[in-house]
Short mmCIF file of C-alpha atoms in Angstrom, two decimals:
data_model
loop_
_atom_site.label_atom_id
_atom_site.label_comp_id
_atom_site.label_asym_id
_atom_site.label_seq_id
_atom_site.Cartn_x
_atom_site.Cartn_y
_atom_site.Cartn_z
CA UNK A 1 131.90 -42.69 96.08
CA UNK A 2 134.07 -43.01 98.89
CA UNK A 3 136.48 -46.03 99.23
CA UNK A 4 136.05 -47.77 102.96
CA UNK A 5 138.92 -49.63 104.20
CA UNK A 6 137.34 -52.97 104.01
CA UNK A 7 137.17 -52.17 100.09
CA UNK A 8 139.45 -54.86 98.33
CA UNK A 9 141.32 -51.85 97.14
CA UNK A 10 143.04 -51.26 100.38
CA UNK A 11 142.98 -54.60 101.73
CA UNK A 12 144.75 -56.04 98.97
CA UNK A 13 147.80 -54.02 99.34
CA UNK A 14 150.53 -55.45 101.10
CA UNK A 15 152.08 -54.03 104.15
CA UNK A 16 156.05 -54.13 104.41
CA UNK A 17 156.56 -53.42 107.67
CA UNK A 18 159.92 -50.67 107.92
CA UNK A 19 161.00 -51.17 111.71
CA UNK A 20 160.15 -47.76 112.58
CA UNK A 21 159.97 -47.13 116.54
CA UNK A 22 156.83 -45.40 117.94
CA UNK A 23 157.50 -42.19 119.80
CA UNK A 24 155.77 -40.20 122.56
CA UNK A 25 153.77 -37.30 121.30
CA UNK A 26 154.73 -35.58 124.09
CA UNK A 27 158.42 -35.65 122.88
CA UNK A 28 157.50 -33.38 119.19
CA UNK A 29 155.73 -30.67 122.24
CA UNK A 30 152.52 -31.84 120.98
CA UNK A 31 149.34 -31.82 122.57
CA UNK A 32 147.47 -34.81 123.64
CA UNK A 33 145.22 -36.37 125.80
CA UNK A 34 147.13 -38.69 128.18
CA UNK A 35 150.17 -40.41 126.57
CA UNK A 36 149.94 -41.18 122.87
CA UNK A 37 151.92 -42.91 120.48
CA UNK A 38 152.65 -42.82 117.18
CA UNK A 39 155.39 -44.19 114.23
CA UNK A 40 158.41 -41.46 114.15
CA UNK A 41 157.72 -40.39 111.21
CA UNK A 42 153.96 -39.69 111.49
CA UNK A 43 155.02 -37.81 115.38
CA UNK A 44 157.37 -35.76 113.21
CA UNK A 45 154.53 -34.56 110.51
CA UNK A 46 152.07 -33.98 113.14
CA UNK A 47 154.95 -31.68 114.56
CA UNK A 48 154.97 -29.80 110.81
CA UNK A 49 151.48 -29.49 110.96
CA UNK A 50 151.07 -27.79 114.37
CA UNK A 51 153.80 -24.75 113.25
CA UNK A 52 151.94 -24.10 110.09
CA UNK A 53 148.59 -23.49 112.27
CA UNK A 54 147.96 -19.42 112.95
CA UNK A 55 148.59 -18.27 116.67
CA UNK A 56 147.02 -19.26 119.32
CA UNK A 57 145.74 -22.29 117.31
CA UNK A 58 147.26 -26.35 117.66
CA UNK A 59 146.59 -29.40 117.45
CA UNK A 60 145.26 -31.76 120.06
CA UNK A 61 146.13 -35.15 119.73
CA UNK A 62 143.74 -38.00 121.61
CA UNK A 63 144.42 -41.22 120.68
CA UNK A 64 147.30 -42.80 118.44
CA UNK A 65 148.43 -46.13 118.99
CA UNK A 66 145.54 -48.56 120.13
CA UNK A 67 146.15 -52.17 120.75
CA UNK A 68 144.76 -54.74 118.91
CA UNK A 69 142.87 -55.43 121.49
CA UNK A 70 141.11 -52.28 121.84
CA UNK A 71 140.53 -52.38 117.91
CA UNK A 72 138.87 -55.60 118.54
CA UNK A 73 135.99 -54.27 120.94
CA UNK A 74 135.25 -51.23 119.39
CA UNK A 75 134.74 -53.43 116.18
CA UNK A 76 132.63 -55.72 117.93
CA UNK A 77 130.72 -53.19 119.59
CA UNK A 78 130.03 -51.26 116.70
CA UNK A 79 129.33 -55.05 114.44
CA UNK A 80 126.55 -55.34 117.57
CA UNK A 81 124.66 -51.90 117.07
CA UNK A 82 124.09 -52.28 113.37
CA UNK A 83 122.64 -55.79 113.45
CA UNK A 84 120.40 -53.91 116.24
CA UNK A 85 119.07 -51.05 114.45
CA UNK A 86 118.99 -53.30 110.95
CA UNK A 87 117.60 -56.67 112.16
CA UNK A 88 118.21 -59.05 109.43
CA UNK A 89 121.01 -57.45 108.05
CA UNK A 90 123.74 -59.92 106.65
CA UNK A 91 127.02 -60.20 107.80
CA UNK A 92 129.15 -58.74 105.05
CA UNK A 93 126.59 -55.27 105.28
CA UNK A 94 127.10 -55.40 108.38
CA UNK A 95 131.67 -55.25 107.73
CA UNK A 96 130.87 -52.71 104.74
CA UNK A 97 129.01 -50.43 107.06
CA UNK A 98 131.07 -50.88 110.35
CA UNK A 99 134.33 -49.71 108.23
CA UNK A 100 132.97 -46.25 107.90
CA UNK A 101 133.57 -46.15 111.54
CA UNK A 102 136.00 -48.18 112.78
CA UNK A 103 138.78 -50.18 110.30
CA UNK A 104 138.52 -54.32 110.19
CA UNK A 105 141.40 -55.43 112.87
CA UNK A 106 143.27 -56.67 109.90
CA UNK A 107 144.36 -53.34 108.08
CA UNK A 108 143.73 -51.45 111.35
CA UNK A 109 145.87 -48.14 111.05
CA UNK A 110 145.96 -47.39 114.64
CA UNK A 111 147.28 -50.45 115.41
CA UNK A 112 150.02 -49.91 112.96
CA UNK A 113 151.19 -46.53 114.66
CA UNK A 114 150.09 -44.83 111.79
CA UNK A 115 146.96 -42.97 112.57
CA UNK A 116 145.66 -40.43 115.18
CA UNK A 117 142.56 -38.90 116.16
CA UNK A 118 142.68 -35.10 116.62
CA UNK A 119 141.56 -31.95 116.87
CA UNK A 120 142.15 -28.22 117.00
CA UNK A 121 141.99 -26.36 120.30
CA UNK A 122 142.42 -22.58 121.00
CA UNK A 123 142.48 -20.12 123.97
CA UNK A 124 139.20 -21.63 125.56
CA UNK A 125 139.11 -25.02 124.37
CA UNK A 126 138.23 -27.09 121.47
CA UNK A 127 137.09 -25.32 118.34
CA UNK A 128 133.82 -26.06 116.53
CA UNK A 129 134.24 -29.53 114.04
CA UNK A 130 130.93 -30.07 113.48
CA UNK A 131 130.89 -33.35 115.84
CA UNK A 132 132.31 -34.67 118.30
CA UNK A 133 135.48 -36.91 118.15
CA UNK A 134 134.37 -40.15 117.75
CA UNK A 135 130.97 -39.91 116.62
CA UNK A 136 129.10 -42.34 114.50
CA UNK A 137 127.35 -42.02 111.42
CA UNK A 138 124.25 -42.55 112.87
CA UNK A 139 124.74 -40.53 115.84
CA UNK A 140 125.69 -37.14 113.68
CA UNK A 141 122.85 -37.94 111.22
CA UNK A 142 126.68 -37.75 108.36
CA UNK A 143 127.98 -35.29 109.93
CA UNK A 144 131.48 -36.80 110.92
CA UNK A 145 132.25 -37.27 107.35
CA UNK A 146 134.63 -34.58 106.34
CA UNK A 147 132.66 -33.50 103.52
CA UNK A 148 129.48 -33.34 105.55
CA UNK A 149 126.98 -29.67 104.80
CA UNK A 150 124.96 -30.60 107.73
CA UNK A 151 127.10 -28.88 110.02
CA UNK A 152 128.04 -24.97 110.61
CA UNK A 153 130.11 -22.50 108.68
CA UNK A 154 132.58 -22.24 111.38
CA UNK A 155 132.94 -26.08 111.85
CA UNK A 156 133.26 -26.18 107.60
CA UNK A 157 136.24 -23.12 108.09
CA UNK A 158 137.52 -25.31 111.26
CA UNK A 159 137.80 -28.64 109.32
CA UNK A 160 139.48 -26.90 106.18
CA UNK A 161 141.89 -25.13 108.33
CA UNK A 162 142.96 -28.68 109.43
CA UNK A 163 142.86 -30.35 106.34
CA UNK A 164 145.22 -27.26 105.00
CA UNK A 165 147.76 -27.91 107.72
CA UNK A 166 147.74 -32.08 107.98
CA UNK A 167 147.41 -32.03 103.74
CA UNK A 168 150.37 -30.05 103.45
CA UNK A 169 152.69 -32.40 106.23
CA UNK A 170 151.99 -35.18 104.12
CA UNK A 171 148.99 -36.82 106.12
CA UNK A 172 145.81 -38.09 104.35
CA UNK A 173 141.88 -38.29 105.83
CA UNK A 174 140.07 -40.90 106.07
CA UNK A 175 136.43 -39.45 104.34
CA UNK A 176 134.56 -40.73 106.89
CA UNK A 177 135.89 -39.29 110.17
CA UNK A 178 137.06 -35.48 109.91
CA UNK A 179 139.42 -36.54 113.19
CA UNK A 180 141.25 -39.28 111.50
CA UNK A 181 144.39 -38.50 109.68
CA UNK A 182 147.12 -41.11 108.72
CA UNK A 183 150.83 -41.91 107.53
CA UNK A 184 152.36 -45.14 105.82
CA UNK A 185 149.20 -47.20 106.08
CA UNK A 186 147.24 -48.84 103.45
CA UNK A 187 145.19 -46.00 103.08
CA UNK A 188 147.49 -43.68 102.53
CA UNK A 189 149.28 -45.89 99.72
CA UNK A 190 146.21 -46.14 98.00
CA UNK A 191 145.14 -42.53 98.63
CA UNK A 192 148.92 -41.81 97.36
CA UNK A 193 149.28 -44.36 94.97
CA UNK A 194 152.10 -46.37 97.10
CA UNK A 195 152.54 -50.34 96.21
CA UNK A 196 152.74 -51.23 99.82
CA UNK A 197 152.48 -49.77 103.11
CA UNK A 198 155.04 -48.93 105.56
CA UNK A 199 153.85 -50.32 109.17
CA UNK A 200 152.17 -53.19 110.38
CA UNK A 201 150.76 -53.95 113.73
CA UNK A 202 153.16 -52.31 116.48
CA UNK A 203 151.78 -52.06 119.89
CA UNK A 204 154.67 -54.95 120.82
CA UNK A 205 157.59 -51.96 119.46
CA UNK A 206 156.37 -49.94 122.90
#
């Protein structure tokens, strides 16, 4: 079964936060859409990951660093369409459910620097992942889970091409969202058995 983020596992591990600047995507010659941030160290891996993709194949950053802000409204947003399409639903479904689609502002690893959403673009454009970036569970009837079999042999040969490359830089997935990889969050300590993780919120270090 897979463990959300608002799962007591991950929100019970500390975060130490290292000091680490954020960097500019743009300055490891990766892709992105518009400017995107992310901690050094995750920037650098993404960078290892793009050289180990074949020819004519890279990544494609589009969002990294998101203020707490921006967290916030998605959250609430999100909160808001479940309680609409499951009308007495109570409130802690409703944060168990949400977290397979956006993190609780509180262990947030955009925020932190320490995730991006991303992709894998070729000669004419983005290749075939099975969903769109950023859709929801209900939208892609499970397909944005990484393990989803509703979706096409090429998006299943897309996805582990991805995972091969991000895997081996040292970045983990969060199960629910084939687009989200991270570094030095909670996830990732739990995922790689870390007691703490390595960034806390950071959109102030900009």
């Amino acid at each position: 079964m897979t463990v959300l983020l608002s799962d007591d596992r991950i929100t019970s591990i500390p975060s130490i936060e290292n000091g680490e600047p954020l960097v500019d995507l743009y300055t490891r010659d990766l892709l992105t859409t518009g400017r995107q941030f992310a901690r050094g160290t995750v920037a650098d891996r993404l960078a290892v990951a793009d050289t180990f993709l074949p020819v004519g194949i890279r990544l494609q950053v589009v969002e990294g660093l998101r203020p707490i802000e921006s967290q916030q409204e998605i959250w609430d947003g999100y909160c808001s369409e479940l309680e609409r399409l499951h009308p007495g639903i109570s409130v802690a479904d409703v944060h168990v459910l949400a977290s397979r689609f956006v993190s609780p502002i509180e262990v947030a690893p955009h925020v932190a620097g320490a995730a991006v959403d991303l992709t894998l673009v070729g000669a004419n454009g983005p290749l075939d992942l099975g969903t769109p970036i950023d859709a929801t569970p209900e939208q892609s009837n499970g397909a944005c889970f990484f393990a989803a079999t509703n979706i096409t042999r090429e998006a299943r040969t897309n996805r582990a091409l991805l995972a091969d490359v991000l895997t081996a830089a040292g970045l983990i997935n969060y199960p629910t969202e084939w687009w989200h990889w991270s570094y030095g969050d909670r996830y990732w300590a739990y995922t790689e058995n870390h007691p703490a993780a390595l960034y806390g919120p950071a959109y102030s270090l900009t």
